[in-house]
Every structure is written in C-alpha cells, then in structure tokens.
C-alpha cells in the first residue's frame, strides 16, 4: 500500500514516519511539503537519518497515493482535502477542519469560514467509539489531542448516565502539542519552572469534546488546559459529581467492561503516569477516587503525538483498510 | 530581637535564613538541629556561605530566644512547642500541629494523637484574613502551602456568597514542597517529563482549607493536588460555579476591594505565572473567566517556600512583634 | 530461545524487557529478583502492563535459561556469574565486574576484592571493536555507559594515531544512569536547574575507557562527568589535540570508513542531539571542528539505557547466538 | 542619582530593574524602548508590577540621566553610545561593542564594521581584574557572560604561570543567555531533555576571554559552550595542564589569596552548584582536582543574568560613582 503525508515537516509528520517505518502493509511513502520540496528527509527529521534512505520531499500537488495523511494547519486542510477525495484517495485529516458536525461551532471557534462538508463518508476518528463509521469512511477527521484523552476518560460515565451534567476537565499538556514552530509561548524560559493555564474557557477542543460526548449522553463540559514544562504527554484530570453514591469497584468494573475489547486502553486502579504511555498508542485510565462531596475524580494519560495524533491516525488507517488494528502500533512505552 | 529556628536544616529553614538576613530588627539568630549540632551553617546550606559567618547549629534544647520558628515535622512540634511557650518564648510553628480547631479532623488526617491545645493565644497565621488574632497571639500556626494559595484565591467569593457550595481546587505544586529528604516520589526520573496526581481526595490540606474557608461562608471543598516537574511554586486552579451570572469586571473589582490594603496580594486580569512571584512573598490572583456553564475559573500563584511557608512566617512575626509587616519581605520576584 | 534477567527491577531490567518483547528469537523470559519474588511484573514496571501477561518474578536461584543477563550491582555479579557459567548458561553481565583485564585497577576503583576471572571465554562487549571475541564468548562484560560513548567517539583517532596522547573527555549524563533508587544526588530539587560535575577525576569509567582505548593506540584519558537535568542520554564531548593539521573532510571520511559496516553508528557533520537517538540503539557521532590551537572537538550521543546498557546487551546476545545483530533493536528514536 | 536603561525590555533590562529597585543611591529611573514607548513597565515585566508604580517606557532619544545602561544588541550600541557620551552621560554598555581592544578581532567575530573607539576613558568592566580602570571610566564595556565565568576561573592560574598555554573551557549555559526572543534554538522541545553544543570553536566570547587573560599571562583558549535545559546559570569547566605537580592545598590557597578582598568571589574545595549563586552576584569557584595526567580541573558558577550581566553592570556603576561596591547587590542566592 502507498501512503502520503502532506505537511510532513511537523511533529505529527515525524511521528507518522516513525510509526509507518514499521508498518508491514506500507510499500511506499510520499512526503510532501511546499517549503522543503527537494530536500532529503533527514534535513527536517535528523533522528530518521538512515531509517528512510533516499526519501525526499515532493510538492503536495505531486502526491499520488492510496491514502493521504493531511498534517496541515486548520483552514489549509479545507483547501486540500476535497481534491484528494475527488482524485480517489482516502484521507485522514489531522486538523480540526472536519471534526465538527455543527459547522457553526467550528466557524465560531476556528474563525474560519467552512465551505461545507464534501460528499464523502466522513467519520470522527476515535476508534473506541466510532469504529463502525471509520470502517466505511473515505475521510476520517482525526480527533484533537485533548478530546482523545477527555472523551475516552469520560465516555463510560456519560454513557451510563452516572454523573451530573456539569463536568470539569482540567488538562495538562506537554509543549509538543504546540507544534514545531517556535513562539513566545514555547520559548524555554517562559515554559520551564512554570505551569501555565491558557485559553481557560474557550479552547477549541472544548466544543469538540462536548459534541462527541453528547452523542453518548447529556453533558456540559467546562474545559481548562495548562501548559506543563514537559515535551510529550497529556494528563487529563476529570472532576465529576456522581448522581448517587457508588462503590469504586463498580466504577472500575464498568470501565473494564466498556473497554474490554480495546487494545489501546488500559484501565486500572493506580494513578496513571505519562511515562507509562510515552511513545506508545496507549490511553491509560486510572486513579479513580470519590470524596465526601460525591466528587468522582479520575485521570487519563496519553502521548499527545501518538494516541493524541499520529498513532491514532494509523489506527484509523488500519480500520479503514481492513488491516489488523494494532499493525505498526505495537510500540512499548519508553519509561523512564 | 533574637530569633531561633528549630529544624533549620530543611528548605523552609534555609528560606527563613535567607529572609532573616535582611531583616532590620533581627539582632541574633540561633539555628538548632539535633543531627547537625556543632556543624557550621554552610555545611547544610552552602548557598549561605559568607552570608552568616560563624553561625553554627546548636541543640534544640539550648534555644533561648524571643521568638522561635519551629520548622519541625508534624507530631514533633506537639512535643516541642508547649515547653517553648512555657519558657516565655513566642512561637511560629510551620507544621500542621496547631492549624486545626477541630482536633478530631487533625487526628484523622495526620494519624497522630493530639494532646490538646496549650493555654496560649493561638492564631491561624494567614494575615490577610486573621491579622487581628495574629497580633495577639503567642503561638501562630503557619498555614500549609496549598491552603495559602487556595484560601486567598477563594475567600472573596465565599465571603460574598457568590458561588455554589461545591468548589473544586486542582492544584499543581513544585517538588520542594516535599522537603529536602529524597524519596521515590522525588527521584528525578520519576518526576521529570511527568505531572503526577497524588492523594487525590484525601490530602491533609483539604480539611485545613475547608475549616478556614467555612469561617467566611458555607463551602464544600474538593481538592486534588498534582506534582509538577518544577522546583518552586504552586499554581492553584479553582473551578467554581456562580450562583448567578456576573460580569468579570464586577468580580475583579470585588477582589481588588477585598485585598486593597494588602501588600502581598496582587490582583489582575491576566493569567498569573509562577515566575511572577518566584522567591517573593507575593500571592498573585488572576485569570478570571466564566464559561457558558457559569463556571468561574480563577488562579493563584505563590512561591510555596515563601508565601507558602517561610515568608508568611516572617510576615506573622512582624505582626506579632508590631514591626512593619513588610520588613524583610521586600523581595522582588526572580523572573525568568 | 530462553533468556533470564537477574536484577530485573531496575531501569536496565525494564529496558531489556522492552526490547526483548519484540525479539523474534525469544521464546521465554524469566525475571528474577529476590525482593520481588512472586510479584507480577507490572508492579515494578507499570508501563509494561499488558505487554507481558502473567510474567512473575522468580528467585535468582530458580533461573534456568540459555542465556542470562545479570543486571546486578557490581560485587553481586562476582558471586552470581561463575555458578551460572558452571551450569552451562551463557552470561551477559551489565555490572563492572568483568570489564577489566587488569584486576588491580578494578579493585582500586571498585573497592571490591576480585576473586579472579572464571575459566571461560570472556569478551568486552563493545561489538564495533570486539565483535570477534564476543562471537566466541560465554561471558560478555557489557560496557559502562560512559565508556560506550567515549570509546566509540575516540577509537578512529586513536587507532590512526592522529592525536596527542592526552585526551580530555567532558561527559554529560542524564539521571537514569544513577539507577532507580532515590538518593540525595537524584532528589529532583538537587538536579533540576543545575548541571553538576561529580567524581571529576576518579570516576570508575575512566580506567575502563583507558584500558580499552589503549588496545588501539597510546592514549591518556582525563575524564570528567556532569549530571544534567534530563532523564536519558549521554553527550560526550571530546577535546583532543591533532598531531598535525588535517582537513575536517579527511577526519569525517576516516570516521565513515571506520564505521561503514556498523548498523548502529551514524557519523555526520552536524552536531548530534540526544533526541536523535532517544530510545534507540544508535550512537551518533558528529560536530567535528578544529580551532586555531589545533584542538579537535567532537561529540557522540547515546541513550545511556539502550546503547549504553540494555540495547548493547541484546546486540551482544545476537552476536553470541549467531542471530542478526539488529534483531530486536530496530527501534526508531523518539523525537521530540 | 538618575539612571536610564536603553533596551529595558529584555532579560538583562528586567534584572537591572530588579536590582536597582533596592539601590539606595538611585533617585530616578528611565526606561527606554522604541517598540514599547508609552507602555507601562508591567506589560513587559509582569513580575515587577507594584514594584515600580507608574514607570512607563520612553523613547531612547528622550533619555537624560547621569548614567545609562545600554542593554542593546551589538551593533546598536555602536550607534547609541557615542552620542550619550557626548551629552555628558556615563555609559555602561552590555553589548560586545566596546569589549575589545583589538577591533579587527571584534569585526571578524561580530561581522560588524567598527567605527573606532570614542574619545573617552573606556574600561573592561570586570572589577576583580580592572577595578582601577573602571573607577576612571566614562564608558564601561560590561563583560560577556561566558568571559565572566571563564576569566575569573582562570585568572589566578594564568597570572601565576602555573599551567600550560593551552587551556580548554567546556561551558554549560542556561537558556536565558539567549535572550527573551523566541527562536528555533530556544523552542522548549528542542532544549528539554537535551544538552546541545553550539558554536563549538567560534563563539564570540572565545576571543574576549583570550584577549583579557593574555593581559595576565600567555594562554591559548579553546572554548566550547553547551546549551543546557535550565533557565539561569553558567557552569564553566576548565581543563588545564599543570606545568609541574602541585598540591591542591597550594592551589586553593593561591585562589583564596588572589580573591581575598573580593566581596563577590567565593572560593572553596567543594564542587560549586548553580543553585548556590542563583539570583545573586556571586561567582563561586571550587571543585579543584588533579588527575594522573597532571590535568587540573576546576569549576566556576555564576548567574548569567546577574554576575554575568546586570549585577556586574551595577557593580561597575558603584565603582564608577564611588559608591559602596556592594550597594544594591546584597542578594542572597535562591536555593533550591
């Protein structure tokens, strides 16, 4: 099989290449970037030197593959994806452009006019909840990093209607989520020895989490992300209120049941750590506890560049193409 | 004036010494430690070399000062403080031993039998709320680091009865809060590149926050701390629900009014950062925002070793002794 | 094939397990630890949960495999290894106990009485220099982490007699090199925001580097390691003086030639970074530059837990057993 | 006294303001920045909120003070400084523009045409070596951060002619040395979990170190800096070769004698740490050791923004103005 990556110069592009190198069904890879056209891969991704010999950036227009990953900024995908679909390629888009059913919400949060969804089977690429839709899709909208950790963390509670409608998500992310381009926000002395809240009520991932969770049950999401002085990983802390008292064992059992057939979800009692999933496609869920206000607190951890982006994209590809869902994703976490 | 520090070998001891060195009213300092008796100060605090010439650890029993800081572990203070009071010394205790009015709560959370409060004027040493009591006190219980950040952050809302009873505090602390003794929790590879929730519903500071806030109004606290890969600082994120819609300006105005005479509280619209207060006695409060669920989110930052411990202890001393409250605390934050 | 790991609870044990899980020739794994006997693997290595189902620690005495990795402290290996050899198992020892030909030097630096080398084919496990000996060995002494980075960096220069005898190695290591046990040295606030020289003239790895390099040519090594606030990786900076002026191109060519058949050595002009090799078995060498004092400076980077320990151990196993040398080691670096 | 800071928006500007706020001789401060003209100080330096009330940026052209700190980029100072001197102001320039006696060297390393030195008493502002010249100067060239740590570390050895001519300096710096402007080099994921050599033979500070040390004795400097994942501080490791064997005690004694009247130099046996000097004007020197190759290794630590920049600038001002040299610089290090 032949795949292409458009926008292969960023972190998600690099991670797709790391993972695809071990994917048994991949026969050929195209990497496209307008800026780096003609340059060898290792100029942009020095860690991949010797891994892909002779791979060179081509222009996005030259792409001709069975499936294309568009790791392009939001807004840019809107311009590229329809023509790829028209030319018969399957597309997995890593931007926010095709994640929303409600395009008004998209336009409000992304400040971009949406031209409307293309005529195609479109699925939201969170396999644990939408595997059936993904299987039939021509275009998969790969979820945002925060939504992946948040939705997987809360889905069983919402589905089983165990918690009050108002849910608080206090998320902590590594800096690689901000991408490979430097800015004041990512300037080392601004990040180091600090932990910084940002977009504290209006982050774009808030409505994404809300739209998808509401397919399972009624929920109103309050979402606040924090930038932590780490490179990889998202810890999601969910503060919820139980409708009625429950034993922790019941909740744990319910989670284990909910995810029992999932290869990439690990549910356990202990508090999860970023290092338990680093570099891998796992989402670990644990640390369940209830206090005397009937607050249930629980946690998930993901590698934002893997399960939160490129790993999940390959998981989606495997489903779309009928491959083993774990193919190329048997990565063991790097700890410490 | 003559002061002593019992338990001067830890981080709070070191910070007391850093600050007292510049305090104009201090004529003499005793440092006490059973383990390091006879050793020069710089063996334990090399950064203080040349600052205090010829200062040597004495035994706690030899202490004879006007005021004593007990920077001893909880449980140990219970044994030391009463005799210091009997010998006519004023005491500022940095442990949890005298923070609670409800001793049953203390015993439940600290797993220590409390012999009862001594016959003395005892105050909870959060000057912004209890200045009058501190002025008259012989024994001041210096607040915990988390309670300092949390109570100062929420007091105006609770006092003015603006929020629902249930409040969620999601706190992030640096590792110096765990003290100078190494453990698995503070082992560098276990902390670095991670952010770790701990004692997610049963941290000792939870009932402390709750007892003190309930003096201002009815509130039920859900508290979850996280260990972040930084050395100094606590960021406190409070998630509250407004009883009715309010303009942010009103809230900001109310906070400014509440703290208008306070030298160490800075209130502003912007999101506060740990580096804005590092090394100083400031508590910065800001980042107020309201989302469409009427959740009000707001933030405070402190240096856990200064306003969260030793700086506040000196502020308390200044009040007890009738000194200028800012004496010795005119430290400008170290940023970056 | 059946392998065992004695001392499987530390970081190198965890890494062996991460890598062996993907090794096609491994049919069975035993993990041994006196302390954790009977415990499931994930209690000690939570990131390996679900990777090895049902793997439980056994006692070291019960080990019965074709090949044993002894990830035991120095001194301990001296007691364990001979009996394993006698029982017909091959051994790869990760301690310092069998690295020296000159046992007096070992005894001086390790403060341990050496009972003498066992009757067995023993090799120093740096495949790029001693592949032939490793192939025939029953016991391989896996090199220290610093020696791996230092010897590979300097071997071509020494072999070709291009530099003055006195060589300065200024090494910077991550904290995982200190192992999984907490100590004052690894206490987060002692490491963070610092970079600390230690054992500045008498580190144990100095004589190891010297003994092995002197097999290639005459060299006197001055070695100073520094502890950096990172988890994984060693950057080795070598300061050497050229005997006569050379073009950088010649030196680069010589290095490429020297390592042309090596799968795990990448030589290039650019300055190498730890993130280019993280999690992988690569040793990258680059950054060659000559100043007006004829000083040649050059750099190597390795992941101290992989090429500096467990990855190299598996590389040695592959050579000893006649497997493809890269088997199980096709790990792509994790960057960022 | 009235002072001005031109280029007050960067880290060194912020540090000057932190220190000047406590300086007893300062009656008025002007802050100048073309970009931020008219903005209040706290917009650029939020940590200084409430410290300087009502301080607002003016245009550099409006500056009218007794003494001006030019914290401007190299090249820019060349254009500003002469006119300030002509208008009768004293100047302390923090750029590289006036550090060199040999202007050809300046032009080679800075790629800027130097118009020639102004008619004025110019001194190189390293008080421990050039105090007499500074006292008479109208223009002081404040040393670079690396030269400060390196020259102070090596001066006694060079002066006493104890070491071979060729000296190797392997320096490790925090990221704040790169300034407040973001770039690819300072992008958090590029710095974190790495330690990166840069300008490994041709850093601008190399000839500065060499020119100044050669006033004390003959020496040829090989200099290689590394960027470490920390915010503040420079650790300088010097590798030298003794001409003949010496006892460490002799060397230590010689250093103590050399710096015996210096308030900001602390000499000791132990290995110095960045945290021992953080935020302060100290330069600590220690860790002396000799190996069997007669290599003498030794270390200095400074806070690059204080003794390496703004603190030293104020020390120079104190000398120029006849103030107590320590005025405003009695800052106790912040540890941890």
Short mmCIF file of N, CA and C in Angstrom, two decimals, chain A residues 46-119:
data_model
loop_
_atom_site.label_atom_id
_atom_site.label_comp_id
_atom_site.label_asym_id
_atom_site.label_seq_id
_atom_site.Cartn_x
_atom_site.Cartn_y
_atom_site.Cartn_z
N UNK A 46 16.20 14.85 11.65
CA UNK A 46 17.54 14.22 11.72
C UNK A 46 17.53 12.88 12.43
N UNK A 47 16.55 12.67 13.32
CA UNK A 47 16.52 11.38 14.02
C UNK A 47 16.16 10.24 13.09
N UNK A 48 15.62 10.55 11.90
CA UNK A 48 15.22 9.50 10.97
C UNK A 48 16.30 9.20 9.93
N UNK A 49 17.44 9.79 10.09
CA UNK A 49 18.58 9.50 9.20
C UNK A 49 18.84 7.99 9.19
N UNK A 50 19.07 7.46 8.06
CA UNK A 50 19.34 6.03 7.86
C UNK A 50 18.08 5.17 7.96
N UNK A 51 16.98 5.72 8.50
CA UNK A 51 15.76 4.92 8.62
C UNK A 51 15.10 4.85 7.25
N UNK A 52 14.89 6.02 6.68
CA UNK A 52 14.41 6.07 5.29
C UNK A 52 15.55 6.58 4.44
N UNK A 53 16.15 5.71 3.68
CA UNK A 53 17.20 6.17 2.79
C UNK A 53 16.52 6.83 1.58
N UNK A 54 17.10 7.87 1.09
CA UNK A 54 16.67 8.47 -0.18
C UNK A 54 15.24 9.01 -0.21
N UNK A 55 14.62 9.23 0.94
CA UNK A 55 13.28 9.82 0.89
C UNK A 55 13.42 11.33 0.83
N UNK A 56 12.72 11.93 -0.11
CA UNK A 56 12.87 13.35 -0.41
C UNK A 56 11.50 14.00 -0.48
N UNK A 57 11.42 15.22 0.00
CA UNK A 57 10.13 15.91 -0.04
C UNK A 57 9.71 16.22 -1.48
N UNK A 58 8.43 16.00 -1.73
CA UNK A 58 7.86 16.39 -3.02
C UNK A 58 6.85 17.50 -2.77
N UNK A 59 6.33 18.04 -3.82
CA UNK A 59 5.29 19.06 -3.69
C UNK A 59 3.96 18.38 -3.38
N UNK A 60 3.13 19.01 -2.58
CA UNK A 60 1.81 18.43 -2.28
C UNK A 60 1.02 18.10 -3.54
N UNK A 61 1.25 18.87 -4.60
CA UNK A 61 0.48 18.63 -5.84
C UNK A 61 0.85 17.31 -6.50
N UNK A 62 2.05 16.82 -6.20
CA UNK A 62 2.52 15.60 -6.86
C UNK A 62 2.04 14.34 -6.16
N UNK A 63 1.41 14.52 -5.02
CA UNK A 63 1.02 13.35 -4.22
C UNK A 63 0.09 12.42 -4.99
N UNK A 64 0.40 11.14 -4.96
CA UNK A 64 -0.44 10.16 -5.65
C UNK A 64 -0.36 8.84 -4.89
N UNK A 65 -1.25 8.66 -3.94
CA UNK A 65 -1.18 7.50 -3.05
C UNK A 65 -2.56 6.91 -2.83
N UNK A 66 -2.62 5.80 -2.16
CA UNK A 66 -3.91 5.20 -1.83
C UNK A 66 -4.59 5.96 -0.70
N UNK A 67 -3.77 6.44 0.20
CA UNK A 67 -4.30 7.14 1.37
C UNK A 67 -3.36 8.28 1.72
N UNK A 68 -3.95 9.40 2.10
CA UNK A 68 -3.14 10.58 2.42
C UNK A 68 -3.43 11.04 3.85
N UNK A 69 -2.36 11.25 4.61
CA UNK A 69 -2.49 11.93 5.88
C UNK A 69 -2.26 13.42 5.65
N UNK A 70 -3.25 14.23 5.98
CA UNK A 70 -3.03 15.68 5.86
C UNK A 70 -2.72 16.24 7.24
N UNK A 71 -1.44 16.47 7.47
CA UNK A 71 -0.98 17.02 8.75
C UNK A 71 -0.79 18.52 8.57
N UNK A 72 -1.80 19.12 8.02
CA UNK A 72 -1.75 20.54 7.65
C UNK A 72 -2.52 21.36 8.69
N UNK A 73 -2.24 22.66 8.78
CA UNK A 73 -2.96 23.50 9.74
C UNK A 73 -4.45 23.58 9.39
N UNK A 74 -5.26 23.87 10.39
CA UNK A 74 -6.69 24.02 10.08
C UNK A 74 -6.84 25.17 9.09
N UNK A 75 -7.85 25.07 8.28
CA UNK A 75 -8.01 26.04 7.20
C UNK A 75 -7.32 25.54 5.94
N UNK A 76 -6.08 25.10 6.07
CA UNK A 76 -5.36 24.56 4.92
C UNK A 76 -5.98 23.24 4.47
N UNK A 77 -6.39 22.42 5.42
CA UNK A 77 -6.99 21.14 5.06
C UNK A 77 -8.26 21.35 4.24
N UNK A 78 -9.02 22.36 4.59
CA UNK A 78 -10.26 22.65 3.86
C UNK A 78 -9.98 22.82 2.37
N UNK A 79 -8.81 23.32 2.05
CA UNK A 79 -8.48 23.57 0.63
C UNK A 79 -7.91 22.34 -0.06
N UNK A 80 -7.28 21.48 0.71
CA UNK A 80 -6.57 20.35 0.11
C UNK A 80 -7.42 19.09 0.03
N UNK A 81 -8.16 18.84 1.10
CA UNK A 81 -8.81 17.54 1.25
C UNK A 81 -9.82 17.22 0.13
N UNK A 82 -10.72 18.16 -0.24
CA UNK A 82 -11.72 17.81 -1.25
C UNK A 82 -11.12 17.31 -2.55
N UNK A 83 -10.05 17.93 -2.99
CA UNK A 83 -9.48 17.49 -4.27
C UNK A 83 -8.81 16.12 -4.14
N UNK A 84 -8.25 15.84 -2.98
CA UNK A 84 -7.67 14.50 -2.78
C UNK A 84 -8.77 13.45 -2.87
N UNK A 85 -9.89 13.74 -2.23
CA UNK A 85 -11.03 12.81 -2.27
C UNK A 85 -11.52 12.63 -3.70
N UNK A 86 -11.61 13.73 -4.41
CA UNK A 86 -12.07 13.66 -5.81
C UNK A 86 -11.16 12.80 -6.66
N UNK A 87 -9.87 12.86 -6.33
CA UNK A 87 -8.91 12.05 -7.10
C UNK A 87 -8.89 10.61 -6.59
N UNK A 88 -9.83 10.28 -5.70
CA UNK A 88 -10.00 8.88 -5.31
C UNK A 88 -9.14 8.40 -4.16
N UNK A 89 -8.47 9.33 -3.53
CA UNK A 89 -7.64 8.91 -2.40
C UNK A 89 -8.46 8.97 -1.11
N UNK A 90 -8.16 8.07 -0.22
CA UNK A 90 -8.71 8.17 1.12
C UNK A 90 -7.88 9.20 1.90
N UNK A 91 -8.56 9.84 2.83
CA UNK A 91 -7.85 10.89 3.57
C UNK A 91 -8.07 10.77 5.08
N UNK A 92 -6.99 10.91 5.81
CA UNK A 92 -7.10 11.08 7.27
C UNK A 92 -6.54 12.46 7.57
N UNK A 93 -7.43 13.32 8.03
CA UNK A 93 -7.05 14.71 8.25
C UNK A 93 -6.76 14.95 9.73
N UNK A 94 -5.56 15.44 10.03
CA UNK A 94 -5.19 15.66 11.43
C UNK A 94 -5.53 17.07 11.94
N UNK A 95 -6.11 17.89 11.09
CA UNK A 95 -6.51 19.23 11.54
C UNK A 95 -7.91 19.19 12.16
N UNK A 96 -8.39 20.35 12.56
CA UNK A 96 -9.73 20.43 13.13
C UNK A 96 -10.83 20.60 12.10
N UNK A 97 -10.46 20.65 10.82
CA UNK A 97 -11.42 21.09 9.80
C UNK A 97 -12.64 20.19 9.59
N UNK A 98 -12.49 18.91 9.83
CA UNK A 98 -13.62 18.02 9.58
C UNK A 98 -14.12 17.30 10.82
N UNK A 99 -13.79 17.84 11.97
CA UNK A 99 -14.16 17.16 13.22
C UNK A 99 -15.58 17.47 13.67
N UNK A 100 -16.14 18.57 13.18
CA UNK A 100 -17.42 19.01 13.72
C UNK A 100 -18.59 18.66 12.80
N UNK A 101 -19.66 18.24 13.39
CA UNK A 101 -20.90 18.13 12.63
C UNK A 101 -21.55 19.51 12.54
N UNK A 102 -21.47 20.22 13.65
CA UNK A 102 -22.04 21.56 13.68
C UNK A 102 -21.01 22.57 13.19
N UNK A 103 -21.15 22.95 11.93
CA UNK A 103 -20.12 23.79 11.32
C UNK A 103 -20.13 25.21 11.88
N UNK A 104 -21.23 25.62 12.44
CA UNK A 104 -21.26 26.94 13.07
C UNK A 104 -20.33 27.00 14.28
N UNK A 105 -20.34 25.91 15.01
CA UNK A 105 -19.43 25.85 16.15
C UNK A 105 -17.98 25.91 15.66
N UNK A 106 -17.71 25.14 14.60
CA UNK A 106 -16.36 25.20 14.01
C UNK A 106 -15.99 26.62 13.67
N UNK A 107 -16.88 27.30 12.95
CA UNK A 107 -16.56 28.65 12.48
C UNK A 107 -16.36 29.62 13.64
N UNK A 108 -17.14 29.42 14.70
CA UNK A 108 -17.01 30.31 15.85
C UNK A 108 -15.65 30.12 16.53
N UNK A 109 -15.24 28.88 16.67
CA UNK A 109 -14.01 28.62 17.42
C UNK A 109 -12.74 28.72 16.57
N UNK A 110 -12.87 28.44 15.28
CA UNK A 110 -11.67 28.44 14.43
C UNK A 110 -11.54 29.72 13.62
N UNK A 111 -12.55 30.56 13.66
CA UNK A 111 -12.50 31.83 12.93
C UNK A 111 -12.21 31.62 11.44
N UNK A 112 -12.77 30.58 10.91
CA UNK A 112 -12.57 30.25 9.51
C UNK A 112 -13.94 29.94 8.93
N UNK A 113 -14.19 30.44 7.75
CA UNK A 113 -15.44 30.12 7.04
C UNK A 113 -15.34 28.70 6.51
N UNK A 114 -16.33 27.88 6.85
CA UNK A 114 -16.30 26.48 6.39
C UNK A 114 -17.13 26.34 5.12
N UNK A 115 -16.55 25.82 4.05
CA UNK A 115 -17.26 25.72 2.77
C UNK A 115 -18.30 24.60 2.75
N UNK A 116 -18.42 23.85 3.82
CA UNK A 116 -19.35 22.72 3.84
C UNK A 116 -18.62 21.41 3.68
N UNK A 117 -19.22 20.36 4.16
CA UNK A 117 -18.56 19.05 4.12
C UNK A 117 -18.62 18.47 2.72
N UNK A 118 -17.56 17.79 2.30
CA UNK A 118 -17.57 17.17 0.96
C UNK A 118 -18.53 15.98 0.91
N UNK A 119 -18.92 15.63 -0.28
CA UNK A 119 -19.72 14.41 -0.49
C UNK A 119 -18.84 13.20 -0.28
#
